Structures are given as structure tokens and as C-alpha cells.
mmCIF file of C-alpha atoms in Angstrom:
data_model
loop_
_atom_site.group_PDB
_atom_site.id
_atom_site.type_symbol
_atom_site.label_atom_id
_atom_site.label_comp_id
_atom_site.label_asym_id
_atom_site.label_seq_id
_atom_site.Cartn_x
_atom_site.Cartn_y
_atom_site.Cartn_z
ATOM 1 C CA UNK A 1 163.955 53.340 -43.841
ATOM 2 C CA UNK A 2 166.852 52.473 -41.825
ATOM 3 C CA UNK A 3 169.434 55.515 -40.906
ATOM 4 C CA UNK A 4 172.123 53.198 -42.623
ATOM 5 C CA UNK A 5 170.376 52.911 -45.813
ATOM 6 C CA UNK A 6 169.927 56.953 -46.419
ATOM 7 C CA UNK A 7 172.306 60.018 -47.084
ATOM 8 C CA UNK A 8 170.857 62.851 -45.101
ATOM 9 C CA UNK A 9 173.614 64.908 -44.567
ATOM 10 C CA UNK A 10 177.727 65.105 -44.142
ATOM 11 C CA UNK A 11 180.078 67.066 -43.028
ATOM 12 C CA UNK A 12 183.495 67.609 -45.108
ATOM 13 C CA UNK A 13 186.359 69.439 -43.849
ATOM 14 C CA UNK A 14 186.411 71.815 -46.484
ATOM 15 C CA UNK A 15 185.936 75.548 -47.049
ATOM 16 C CA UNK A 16 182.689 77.665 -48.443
ATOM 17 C CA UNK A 17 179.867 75.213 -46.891
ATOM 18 C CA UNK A 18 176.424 75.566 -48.216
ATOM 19 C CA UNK A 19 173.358 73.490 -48.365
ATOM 20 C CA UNK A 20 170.508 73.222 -50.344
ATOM 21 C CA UNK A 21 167.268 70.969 -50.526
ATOM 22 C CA UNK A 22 169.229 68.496 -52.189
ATOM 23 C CA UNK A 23 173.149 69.093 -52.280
ATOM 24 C CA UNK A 24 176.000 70.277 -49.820
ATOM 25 C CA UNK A 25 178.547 71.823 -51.570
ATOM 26 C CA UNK A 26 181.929 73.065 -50.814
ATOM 27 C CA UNK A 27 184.495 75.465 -52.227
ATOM 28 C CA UNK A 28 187.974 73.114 -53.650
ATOM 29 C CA UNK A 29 191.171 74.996 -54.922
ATOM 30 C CA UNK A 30 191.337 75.864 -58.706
ATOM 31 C CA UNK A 31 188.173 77.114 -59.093
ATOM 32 C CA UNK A 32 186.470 74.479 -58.731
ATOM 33 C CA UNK A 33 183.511 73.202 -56.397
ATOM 34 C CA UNK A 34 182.553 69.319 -55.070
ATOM 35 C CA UNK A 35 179.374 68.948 -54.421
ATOM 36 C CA UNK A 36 177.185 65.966 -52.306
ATOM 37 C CA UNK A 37 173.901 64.280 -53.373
ATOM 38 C CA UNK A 38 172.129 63.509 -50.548
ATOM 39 C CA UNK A 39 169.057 61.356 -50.098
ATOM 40 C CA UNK A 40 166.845 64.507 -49.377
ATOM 41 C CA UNK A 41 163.268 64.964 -51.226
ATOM 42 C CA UNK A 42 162.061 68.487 -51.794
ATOM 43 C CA UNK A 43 158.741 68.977 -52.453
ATOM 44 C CA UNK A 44 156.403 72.594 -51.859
ATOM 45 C CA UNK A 45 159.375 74.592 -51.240
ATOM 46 C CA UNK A 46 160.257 71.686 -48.461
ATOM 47 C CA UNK A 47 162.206 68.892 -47.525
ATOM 48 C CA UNK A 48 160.448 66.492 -46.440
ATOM 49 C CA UNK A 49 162.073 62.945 -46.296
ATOM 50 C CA UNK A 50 164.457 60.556 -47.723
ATOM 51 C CA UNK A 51 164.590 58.212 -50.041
ATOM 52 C CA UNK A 52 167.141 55.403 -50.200
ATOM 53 C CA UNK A 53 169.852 55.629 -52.977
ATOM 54 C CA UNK A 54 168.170 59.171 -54.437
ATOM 55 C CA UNK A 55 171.570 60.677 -54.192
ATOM 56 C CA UNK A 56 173.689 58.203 -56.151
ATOM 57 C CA UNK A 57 170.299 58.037 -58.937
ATOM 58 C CA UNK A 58 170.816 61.385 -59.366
ATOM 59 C CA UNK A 59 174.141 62.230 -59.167
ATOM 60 C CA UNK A 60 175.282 59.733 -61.546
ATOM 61 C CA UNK A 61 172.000 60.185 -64.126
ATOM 62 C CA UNK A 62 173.468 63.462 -63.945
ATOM 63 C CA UNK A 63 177.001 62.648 -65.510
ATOM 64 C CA UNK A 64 175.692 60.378 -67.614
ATOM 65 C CA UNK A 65 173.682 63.125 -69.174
ATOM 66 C CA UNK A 66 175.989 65.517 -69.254
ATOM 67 C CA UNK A 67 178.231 63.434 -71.203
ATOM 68 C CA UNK A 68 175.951 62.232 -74.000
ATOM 69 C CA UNK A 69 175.007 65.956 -74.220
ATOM 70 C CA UNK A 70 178.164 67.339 -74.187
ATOM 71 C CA UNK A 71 178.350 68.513 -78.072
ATOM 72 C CA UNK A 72 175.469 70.451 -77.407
ATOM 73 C CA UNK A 73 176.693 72.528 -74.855
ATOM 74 C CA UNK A 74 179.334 72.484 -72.207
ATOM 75 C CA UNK A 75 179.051 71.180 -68.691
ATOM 76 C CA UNK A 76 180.422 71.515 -65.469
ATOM 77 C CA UNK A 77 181.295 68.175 -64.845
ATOM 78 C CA UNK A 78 185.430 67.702 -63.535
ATOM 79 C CA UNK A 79 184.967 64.308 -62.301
ATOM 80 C CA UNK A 80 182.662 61.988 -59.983
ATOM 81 C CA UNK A 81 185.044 60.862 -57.435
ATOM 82 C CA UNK A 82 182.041 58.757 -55.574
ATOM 83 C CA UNK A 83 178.927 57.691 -56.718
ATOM 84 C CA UNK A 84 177.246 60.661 -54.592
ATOM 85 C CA UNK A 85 179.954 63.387 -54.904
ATOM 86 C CA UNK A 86 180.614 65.478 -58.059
ATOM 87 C CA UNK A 87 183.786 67.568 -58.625
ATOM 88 C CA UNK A 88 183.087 70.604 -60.783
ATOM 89 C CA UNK A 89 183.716 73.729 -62.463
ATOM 90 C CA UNK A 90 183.262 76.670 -60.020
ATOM 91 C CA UNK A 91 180.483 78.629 -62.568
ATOM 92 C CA UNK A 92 178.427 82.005 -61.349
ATOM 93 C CA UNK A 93 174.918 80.646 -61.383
ATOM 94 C CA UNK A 94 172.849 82.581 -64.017
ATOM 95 C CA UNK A 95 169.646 83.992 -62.017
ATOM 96 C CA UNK A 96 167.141 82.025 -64.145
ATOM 97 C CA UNK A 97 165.843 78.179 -64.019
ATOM 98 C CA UNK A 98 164.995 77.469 -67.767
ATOM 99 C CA UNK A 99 162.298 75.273 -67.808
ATOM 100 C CA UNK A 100 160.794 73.371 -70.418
ATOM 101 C CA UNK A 101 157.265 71.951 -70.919
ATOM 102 C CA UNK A 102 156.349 69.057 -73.484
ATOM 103 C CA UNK A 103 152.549 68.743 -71.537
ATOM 104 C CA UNK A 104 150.223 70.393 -70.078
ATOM 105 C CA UNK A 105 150.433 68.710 -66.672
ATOM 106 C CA UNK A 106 151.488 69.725 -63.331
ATOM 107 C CA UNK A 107 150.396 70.295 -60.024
ATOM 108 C CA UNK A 108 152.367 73.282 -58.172
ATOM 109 C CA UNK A 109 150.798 76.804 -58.533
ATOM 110 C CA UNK A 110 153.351 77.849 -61.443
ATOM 111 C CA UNK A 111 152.596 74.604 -63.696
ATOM 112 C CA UNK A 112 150.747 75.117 -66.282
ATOM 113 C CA UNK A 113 148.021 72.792 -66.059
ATOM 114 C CA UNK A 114 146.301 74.393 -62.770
ATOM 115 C CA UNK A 115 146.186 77.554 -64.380
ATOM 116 C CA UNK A 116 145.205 76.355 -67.884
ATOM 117 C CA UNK A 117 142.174 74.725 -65.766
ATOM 118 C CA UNK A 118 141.449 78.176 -64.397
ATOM 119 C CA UNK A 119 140.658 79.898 -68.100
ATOM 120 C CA UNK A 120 143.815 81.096 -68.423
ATOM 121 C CA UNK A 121 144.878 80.537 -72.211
ATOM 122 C CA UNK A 122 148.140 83.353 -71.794
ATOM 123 C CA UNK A 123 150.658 81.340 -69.824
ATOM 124 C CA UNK A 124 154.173 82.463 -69.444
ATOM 125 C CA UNK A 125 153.786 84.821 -72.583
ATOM 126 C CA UNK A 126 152.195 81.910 -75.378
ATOM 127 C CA UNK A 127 148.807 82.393 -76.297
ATOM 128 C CA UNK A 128 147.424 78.600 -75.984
ATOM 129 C CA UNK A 129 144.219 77.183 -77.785
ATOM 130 C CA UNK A 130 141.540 75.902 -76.085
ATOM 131 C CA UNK A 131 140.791 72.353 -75.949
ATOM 132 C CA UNK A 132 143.933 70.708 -74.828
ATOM 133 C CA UNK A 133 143.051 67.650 -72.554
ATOM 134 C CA UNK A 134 145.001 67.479 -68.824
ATOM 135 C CA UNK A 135 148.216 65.987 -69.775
ATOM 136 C CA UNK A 136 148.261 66.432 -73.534
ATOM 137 C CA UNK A 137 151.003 67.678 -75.679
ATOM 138 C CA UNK A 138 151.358 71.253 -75.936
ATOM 139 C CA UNK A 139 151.488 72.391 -79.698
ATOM 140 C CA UNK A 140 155.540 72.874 -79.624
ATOM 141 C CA UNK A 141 157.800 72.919 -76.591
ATOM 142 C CA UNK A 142 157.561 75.872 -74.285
ATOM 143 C CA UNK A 143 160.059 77.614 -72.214
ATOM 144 C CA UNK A 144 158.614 78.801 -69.138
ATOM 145 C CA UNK A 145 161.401 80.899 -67.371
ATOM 146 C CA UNK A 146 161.373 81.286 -63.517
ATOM 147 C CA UNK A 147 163.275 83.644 -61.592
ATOM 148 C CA UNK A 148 165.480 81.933 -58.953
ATOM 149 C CA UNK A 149 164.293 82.947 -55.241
ATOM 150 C CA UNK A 150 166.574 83.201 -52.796
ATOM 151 C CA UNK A 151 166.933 81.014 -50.428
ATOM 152 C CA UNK A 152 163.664 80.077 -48.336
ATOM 153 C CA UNK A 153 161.731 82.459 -51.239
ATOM 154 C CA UNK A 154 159.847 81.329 -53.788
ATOM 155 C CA UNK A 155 161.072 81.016 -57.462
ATOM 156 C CA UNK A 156 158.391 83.436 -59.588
ATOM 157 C CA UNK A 157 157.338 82.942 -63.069
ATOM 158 C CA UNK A 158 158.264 85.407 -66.102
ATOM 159 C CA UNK A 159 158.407 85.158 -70.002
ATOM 160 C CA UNK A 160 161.079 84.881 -72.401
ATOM 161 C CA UNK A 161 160.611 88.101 -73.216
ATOM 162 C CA UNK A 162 161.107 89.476 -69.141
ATOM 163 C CA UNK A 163 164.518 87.949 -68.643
ATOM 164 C CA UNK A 164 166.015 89.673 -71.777
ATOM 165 C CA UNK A 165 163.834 92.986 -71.112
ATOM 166 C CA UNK A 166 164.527 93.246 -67.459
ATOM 167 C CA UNK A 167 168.638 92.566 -67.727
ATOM 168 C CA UNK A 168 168.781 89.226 -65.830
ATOM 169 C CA UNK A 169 170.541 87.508 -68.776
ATOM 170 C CA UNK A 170 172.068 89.358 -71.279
ATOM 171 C CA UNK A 171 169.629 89.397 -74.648
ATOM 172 C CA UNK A 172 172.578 87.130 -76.980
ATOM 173 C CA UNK A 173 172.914 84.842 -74.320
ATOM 174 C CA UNK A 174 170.121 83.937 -73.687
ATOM 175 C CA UNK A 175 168.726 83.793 -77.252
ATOM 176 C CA UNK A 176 171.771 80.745 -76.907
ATOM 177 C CA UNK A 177 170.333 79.606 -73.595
ATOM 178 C CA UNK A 178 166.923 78.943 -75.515
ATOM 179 C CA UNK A 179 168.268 77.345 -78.417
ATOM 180 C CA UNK A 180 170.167 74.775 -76.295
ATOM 181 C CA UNK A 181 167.422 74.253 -74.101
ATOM 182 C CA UNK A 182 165.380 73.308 -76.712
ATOM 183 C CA UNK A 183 168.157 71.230 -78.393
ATOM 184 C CA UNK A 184 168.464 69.486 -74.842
ATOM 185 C CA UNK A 185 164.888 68.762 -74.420
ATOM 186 C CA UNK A 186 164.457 67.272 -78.152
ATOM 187 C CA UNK A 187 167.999 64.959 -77.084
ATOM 188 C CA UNK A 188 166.150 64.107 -73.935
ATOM 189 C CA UNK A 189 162.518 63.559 -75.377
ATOM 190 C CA UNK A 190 164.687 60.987 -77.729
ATOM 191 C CA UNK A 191 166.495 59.154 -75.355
ATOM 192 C CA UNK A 192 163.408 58.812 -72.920
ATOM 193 C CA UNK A 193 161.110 57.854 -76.165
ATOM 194 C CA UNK A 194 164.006 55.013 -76.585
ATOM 195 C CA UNK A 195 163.563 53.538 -72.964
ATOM 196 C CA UNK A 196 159.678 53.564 -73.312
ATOM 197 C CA UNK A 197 159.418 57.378 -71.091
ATOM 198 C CA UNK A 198 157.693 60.407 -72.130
ATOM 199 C CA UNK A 199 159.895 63.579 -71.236
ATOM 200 C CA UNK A 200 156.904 65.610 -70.201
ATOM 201 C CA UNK A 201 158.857 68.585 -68.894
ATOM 202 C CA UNK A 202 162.410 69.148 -67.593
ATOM 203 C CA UNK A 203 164.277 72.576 -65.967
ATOM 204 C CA UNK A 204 167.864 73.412 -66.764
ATOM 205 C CA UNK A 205 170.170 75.548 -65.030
ATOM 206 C CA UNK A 206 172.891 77.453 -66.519
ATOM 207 C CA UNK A 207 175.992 79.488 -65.562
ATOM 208 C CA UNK A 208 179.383 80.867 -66.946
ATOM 209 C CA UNK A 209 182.581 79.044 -66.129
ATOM 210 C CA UNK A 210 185.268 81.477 -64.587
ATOM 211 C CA UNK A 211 186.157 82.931 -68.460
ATOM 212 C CA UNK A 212 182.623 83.121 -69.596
ATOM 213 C CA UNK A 213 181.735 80.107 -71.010
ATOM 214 C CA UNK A 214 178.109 79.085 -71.443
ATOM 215 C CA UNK A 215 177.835 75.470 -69.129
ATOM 216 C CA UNK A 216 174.935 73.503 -67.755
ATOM 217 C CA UNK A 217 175.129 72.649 -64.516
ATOM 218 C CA UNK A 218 173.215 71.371 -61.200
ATOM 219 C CA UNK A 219 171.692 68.423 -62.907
ATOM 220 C CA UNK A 220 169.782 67.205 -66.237
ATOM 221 C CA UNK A 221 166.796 64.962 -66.659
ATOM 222 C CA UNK A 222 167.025 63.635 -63.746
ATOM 223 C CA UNK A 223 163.726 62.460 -61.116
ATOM 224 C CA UNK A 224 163.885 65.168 -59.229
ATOM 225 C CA UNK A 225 164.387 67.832 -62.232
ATOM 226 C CA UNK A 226 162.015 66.216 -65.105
ATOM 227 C CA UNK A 227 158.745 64.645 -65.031
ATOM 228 C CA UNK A 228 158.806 61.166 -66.738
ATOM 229 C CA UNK A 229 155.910 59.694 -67.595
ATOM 230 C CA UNK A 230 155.556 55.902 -68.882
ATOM 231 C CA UNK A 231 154.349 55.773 -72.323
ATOM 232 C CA UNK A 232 152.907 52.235 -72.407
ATOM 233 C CA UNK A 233 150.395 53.190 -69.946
ATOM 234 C CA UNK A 234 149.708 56.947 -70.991
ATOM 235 C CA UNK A 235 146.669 56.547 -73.230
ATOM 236 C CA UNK A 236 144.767 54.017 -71.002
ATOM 237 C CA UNK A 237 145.515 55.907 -67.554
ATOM 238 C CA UNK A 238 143.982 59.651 -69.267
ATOM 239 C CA UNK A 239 141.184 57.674 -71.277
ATOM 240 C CA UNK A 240 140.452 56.707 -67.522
ATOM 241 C CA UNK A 241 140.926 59.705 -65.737
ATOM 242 C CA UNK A 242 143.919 58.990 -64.026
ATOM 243 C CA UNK A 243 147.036 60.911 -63.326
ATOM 244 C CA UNK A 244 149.889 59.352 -65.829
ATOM 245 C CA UNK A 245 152.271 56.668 -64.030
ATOM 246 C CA UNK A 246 155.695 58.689 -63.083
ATOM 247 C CA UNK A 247 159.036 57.272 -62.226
ATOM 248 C CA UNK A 248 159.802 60.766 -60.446
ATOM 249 C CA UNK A 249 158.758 62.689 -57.399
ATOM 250 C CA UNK A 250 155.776 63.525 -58.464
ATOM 251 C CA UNK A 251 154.239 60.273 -57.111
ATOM 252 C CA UNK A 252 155.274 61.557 -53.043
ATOM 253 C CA UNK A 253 154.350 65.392 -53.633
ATOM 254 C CA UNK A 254 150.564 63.908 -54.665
ATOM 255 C CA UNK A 255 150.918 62.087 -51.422
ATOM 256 C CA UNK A 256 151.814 64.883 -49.681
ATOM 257 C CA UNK A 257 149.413 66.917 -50.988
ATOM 258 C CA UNK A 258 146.534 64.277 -50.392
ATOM 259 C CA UNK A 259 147.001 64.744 -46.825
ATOM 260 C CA UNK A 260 145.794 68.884 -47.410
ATOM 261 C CA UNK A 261 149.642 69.674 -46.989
ATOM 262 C CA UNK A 262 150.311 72.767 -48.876
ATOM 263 C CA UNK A 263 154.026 73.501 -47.788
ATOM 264 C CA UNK A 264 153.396 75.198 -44.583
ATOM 265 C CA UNK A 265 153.327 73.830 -41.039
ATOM 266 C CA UNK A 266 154.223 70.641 -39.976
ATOM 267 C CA UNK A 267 155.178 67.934 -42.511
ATOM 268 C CA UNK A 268 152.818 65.187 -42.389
ATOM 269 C CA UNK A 269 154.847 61.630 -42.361
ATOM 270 C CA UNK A 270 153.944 59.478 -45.330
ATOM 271 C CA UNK A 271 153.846 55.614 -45.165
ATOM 272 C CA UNK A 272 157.156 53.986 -45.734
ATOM 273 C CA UNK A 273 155.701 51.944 -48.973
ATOM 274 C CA UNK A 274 155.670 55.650 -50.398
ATOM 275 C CA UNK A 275 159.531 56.216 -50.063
ATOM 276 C CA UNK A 276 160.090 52.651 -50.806
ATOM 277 C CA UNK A 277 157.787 52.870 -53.855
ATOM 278 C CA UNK A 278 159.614 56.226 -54.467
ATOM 279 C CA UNK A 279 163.218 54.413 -54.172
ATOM 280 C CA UNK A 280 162.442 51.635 -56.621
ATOM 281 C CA UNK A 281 160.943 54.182 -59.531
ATOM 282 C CA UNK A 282 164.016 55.966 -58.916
ATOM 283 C CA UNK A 283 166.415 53.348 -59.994
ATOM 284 C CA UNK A 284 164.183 51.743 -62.473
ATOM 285 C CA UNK A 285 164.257 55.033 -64.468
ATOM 286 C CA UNK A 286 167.977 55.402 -63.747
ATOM 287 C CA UNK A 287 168.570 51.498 -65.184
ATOM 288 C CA UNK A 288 166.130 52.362 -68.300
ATOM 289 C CA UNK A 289 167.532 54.918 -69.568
ATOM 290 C CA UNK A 290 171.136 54.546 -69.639
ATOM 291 C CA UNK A 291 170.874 50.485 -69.856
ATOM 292 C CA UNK A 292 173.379 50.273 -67.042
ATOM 293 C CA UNK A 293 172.377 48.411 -63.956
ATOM 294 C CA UNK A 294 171.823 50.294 -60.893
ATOM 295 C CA UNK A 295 174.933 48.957 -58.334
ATOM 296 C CA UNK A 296 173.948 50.804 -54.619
ATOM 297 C CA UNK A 297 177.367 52.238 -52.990
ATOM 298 C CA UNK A 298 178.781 50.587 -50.035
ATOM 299 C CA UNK A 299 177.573 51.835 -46.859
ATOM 300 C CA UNK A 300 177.060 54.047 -44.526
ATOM 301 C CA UNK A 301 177.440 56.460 -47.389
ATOM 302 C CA UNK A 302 179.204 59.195 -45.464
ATOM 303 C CA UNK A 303 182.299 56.856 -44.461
ATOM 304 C CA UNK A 304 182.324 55.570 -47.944
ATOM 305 C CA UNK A 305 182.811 59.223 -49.472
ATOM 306 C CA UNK A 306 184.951 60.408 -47.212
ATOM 307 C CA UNK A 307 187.304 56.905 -47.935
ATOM 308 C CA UNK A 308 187.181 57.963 -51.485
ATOM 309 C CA UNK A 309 187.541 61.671 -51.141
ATOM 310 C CA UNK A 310 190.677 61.713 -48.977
ATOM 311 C CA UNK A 311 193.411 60.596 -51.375
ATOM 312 C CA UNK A 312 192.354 63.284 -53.455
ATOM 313 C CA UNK A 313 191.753 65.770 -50.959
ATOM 314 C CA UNK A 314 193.169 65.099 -47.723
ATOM 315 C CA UNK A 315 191.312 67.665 -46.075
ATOM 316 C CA UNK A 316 188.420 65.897 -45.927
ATOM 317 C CA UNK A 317 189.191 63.640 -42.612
ATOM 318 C CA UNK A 318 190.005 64.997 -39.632
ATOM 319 C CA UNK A 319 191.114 61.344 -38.118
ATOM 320 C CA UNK A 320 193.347 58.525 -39.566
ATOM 321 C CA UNK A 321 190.289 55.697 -39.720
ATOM 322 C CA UNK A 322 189.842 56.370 -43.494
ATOM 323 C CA UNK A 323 191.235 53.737 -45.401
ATOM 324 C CA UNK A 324 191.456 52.835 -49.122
ATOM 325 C CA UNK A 325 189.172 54.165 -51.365
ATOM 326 C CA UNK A 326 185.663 51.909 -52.039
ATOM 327 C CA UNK A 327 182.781 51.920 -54.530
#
């Protein structure tokens, strides 16, 4: 992977830095935050690589999402100024990822699956029955609430019940919260059904805008959020004992993990037909299931962004090279 053909990182004159696995963000007048998908993978609680054109998959999968959702609950979404950069409402981050589980899959210590392997049948609160093959459907959609860590932490699992017990969301809200997180999941599980995916499990993030209004936010059903499995191939891959064939990440963390990486210590490096591979499921998925084909942003990504920021935000050069706005 050539420097030129990844989005690592950037640097915006702009107020309120911070960075996460994924996204820089940055504080904008009104309220309002702009935020930058890079071309980072997380995986264990790590980054550990790029992946050409993640950033723009995501970011506009995102939008797109948010937008055919939108009568189910607000978003965040201002604008997308650049096919990496997102301009949106400033919200106060509720302290819970909401996830939800279609399958019984998964392969990080707070998935289901592992532990279902283990004899546990009480996961996340719901008593489960036995007999429910690796990857199955679970009787109904589950919400499997984590608490978010902070930063460098580890998020930890509760129940539904914990997060209204314990105060972290107020009990009305998030009776709403699970309501449109289930009403999300059965718009996603129809949409992915449509393009020939199975949703098996997705997390949501909520927050309230600056006067209280319930929005999604961060992203939605995206590769890196959501597992997607291919449904043509399901039935033969599990009748054969393999894993099912995802266009996500999951694909690189099983390399990772292959190698007896576990998320500490030094990160092994993976062959470049693995990011490559990784690249090409990411834009497949992206061109499935909104039936738009995938056009890559000019490059080098940060001079293209910055061309296209700085008519609407001036600040975001600090010389006079950037020129008219590109795509």
C-alpha cells in the first residue's frame, strides 16, 4: 500500500482536536463538529493498519444511511463537504454503545458466540436455549449494551436492565433508544437482505443534540460497525465448517488473530493481499448496498480535503497553495 493511496492522518487548523481509532475530529462554530475518516483499521482495542479508500467507504455509507433512516430517528448529519469529512451536529455522546445481535457469531471476548461455546446460556441478561449452531440466528434480535471505556480502556458488557438501573441513560430514554435500535436493525436487516447480505449484528451510538434531542451519530451499518455476512454462500460455508464469507473487518482481525496476536505487544504485519483483499470487500459492500458505484477521491487525500474545506472554513490552511475545491 502506497503512502499516496491511504488516509492515515491530517492535521486541520481548527480548534478542540481529538483522535480516535478511526476519526479526527474538531470543534467548528455553531455547535457543530467536522469530523475526518481516515484509512485506520481497529481491531483488539488496536490500530493496526490501513486500508485504501476505508475512510471515504465509511464515511459516505454513513450518510447514506443516515438519510434513508432518517424518519426513524434523527441524525447528526449537517453536511459531507468531502468524501472523507463529515460536518455535524455537536451532540453529548450518551455513555452506552447499543449493540445489536441477529447471530450467534463473533470472535472478541464480549461476543456472544465464545461465551455461548463456554456453557454459558445467560448472556447479557437473555436466557438462551441450547442447541443453537455457531452462526445461527438467535430466536429474536438482542441488544447487548456495552459501557463505553475511556479512552485506551476497554468497553465492558451490561444488560438492558444495568443501564436504566445504574443511571447511565435515563429509564424513558432509553426504553426509546431500544425501540429505535431495533427499528434500525429490522431497516438494515432489509436493505442488506435486498443486496444479497445478512446483517448479522450492528452497534449504534447515540447522543442528544445541544436541546435534547435523541440523534444517532458516529456511523451506521457500516464495515467497521456491522458484521455482513454473504447470504448466497451462508448455508454451504457452516454445513462445511467454515467461518461465513464477510465483506467487513472481520476477515483482518481473524488474520490477526491467526498469528496468536491478542491485542498486546507488538502488532504483527499482515500480508498486503490482506489489506488489499480488505479494500476491495470494502467497496463491494459499499456499491451493493446503496447501488451507487464506488468513485475513489482524488489524491493525496489530505490536500484534496483541505481544497474542499477552505472555502467553507478558511481556517483550515495555513498557506495560499489550496486551490478550488475537487472531488
Amino acid at each position: 500500500m502506497g503512502a499516496a493511496k491511504t488516509l492515515e492522518s491530517i492535521s486541520l487548523e481548527l480548534p478542540g482536536h481529538t483522535s480516535g481509532k478511526v476519526r479526527e475530529a474538531w470543534e467548528l462554530p455553531d455547535q457543530r463538529r467536522l469530523f475526518v475518516t481516515t484509512d485506520r483499521l481497529s481491531a483488539l482495542d488496536r490500530v493496526i493498519g490501513l486500508v485504501p479508500h476505508k475512510g471515504q467507504v465509511l464515511n459516505q455509507l454513513a450518510a447514506w444511511w443516515f438519510d434513508l433512516t432518517a424518519d426513524i430517528v434523527a441524525n447528526h448529519v449537517i453536511s459531507v463537504p468531502d468524501p472523507n469529512v463529515l460536518v455535524a451536529v455537536d451532540a453529548t455522546p450518551l455513555p452506552v454503545e447499543v449493540v445489536v445481535r441477529g447471530r450467534l457469531t463473533g470472535s472478541t471476548s464480549t461476543s456472544v458466540l465464545p461465551r455461548y461455546r463456554a456453557g454459558e446460556r445467560v448472556l447479557y441478561g437473555y436466557q438462551l436455549p441450547d442447541g443453537i449452531p455457531d452462526h445461527g440466528e438467535l430466536p429474536e434480535p438482542l441488544i447487548t449494551p456495552t459501557t463505553k471505556a475511556a479512552k485506551g480502556g476497554h468497553d465492558q458488557p451490561t444488560t438492558v436492565e444495568e443501564v436504566a438501573s445504574s443511571g447511565l441513560v435515563e429509564p424513558g430514554l432509553w426504553s426509546e433508544i431500544q425501540k429505535v435500535a431495533l427499528d434500525l436493525f429490522g431497516r438494515g436487516t432489509e436493505v442488506a437482505a435486498d443486496a444479497g447480505f445478512i446483517l448479522a449484528d450492528t452497534k449504534y451510538e447515540f447522543g442528544l443534540s445541544p436541546d435534547g434531542e435523541l440523534l444517532i451519530i458516529d456511523e451506521m451499518h457500516t464495515p467497521d460497525s456491522s458484521r455482513f455476512w454473504a447470504a448466497s454462500s451462508l448455508e454451504d460455508r457452516l454445513a462445511k465448517g467454515l467461518v461465513p464469507e464477510s465483506f467487513d473487518k472481520e476477515p483482518v482481525r481473524l488474520a490477526l488473530t491467526a498469528t496468536g496476536f491478542a491485542g498486546d505487544g507488538p502488532i504483527p504485519e499482515l500480508p498486503a493481499e490482506v489489506w488489499e483483499a480488505a479494500s476491495a470487500r470494502y467497496v463491494q459492500l459499499y456499491e451493493r448496498l446503496t447501488g451507487l458505484t464506488f468513485v475513489p477521491g482524488e489524491q493525496p487525500a489530505e490536500e484534496r480535503i483541505r481544497a474542499n474545506l477552505a472555502s467553507v472554513f478558511p481556517n483550515v490552511a495555513s498557506s495560499a497553495e489550496v486551490a478550488e475545491p475537487v472531488t
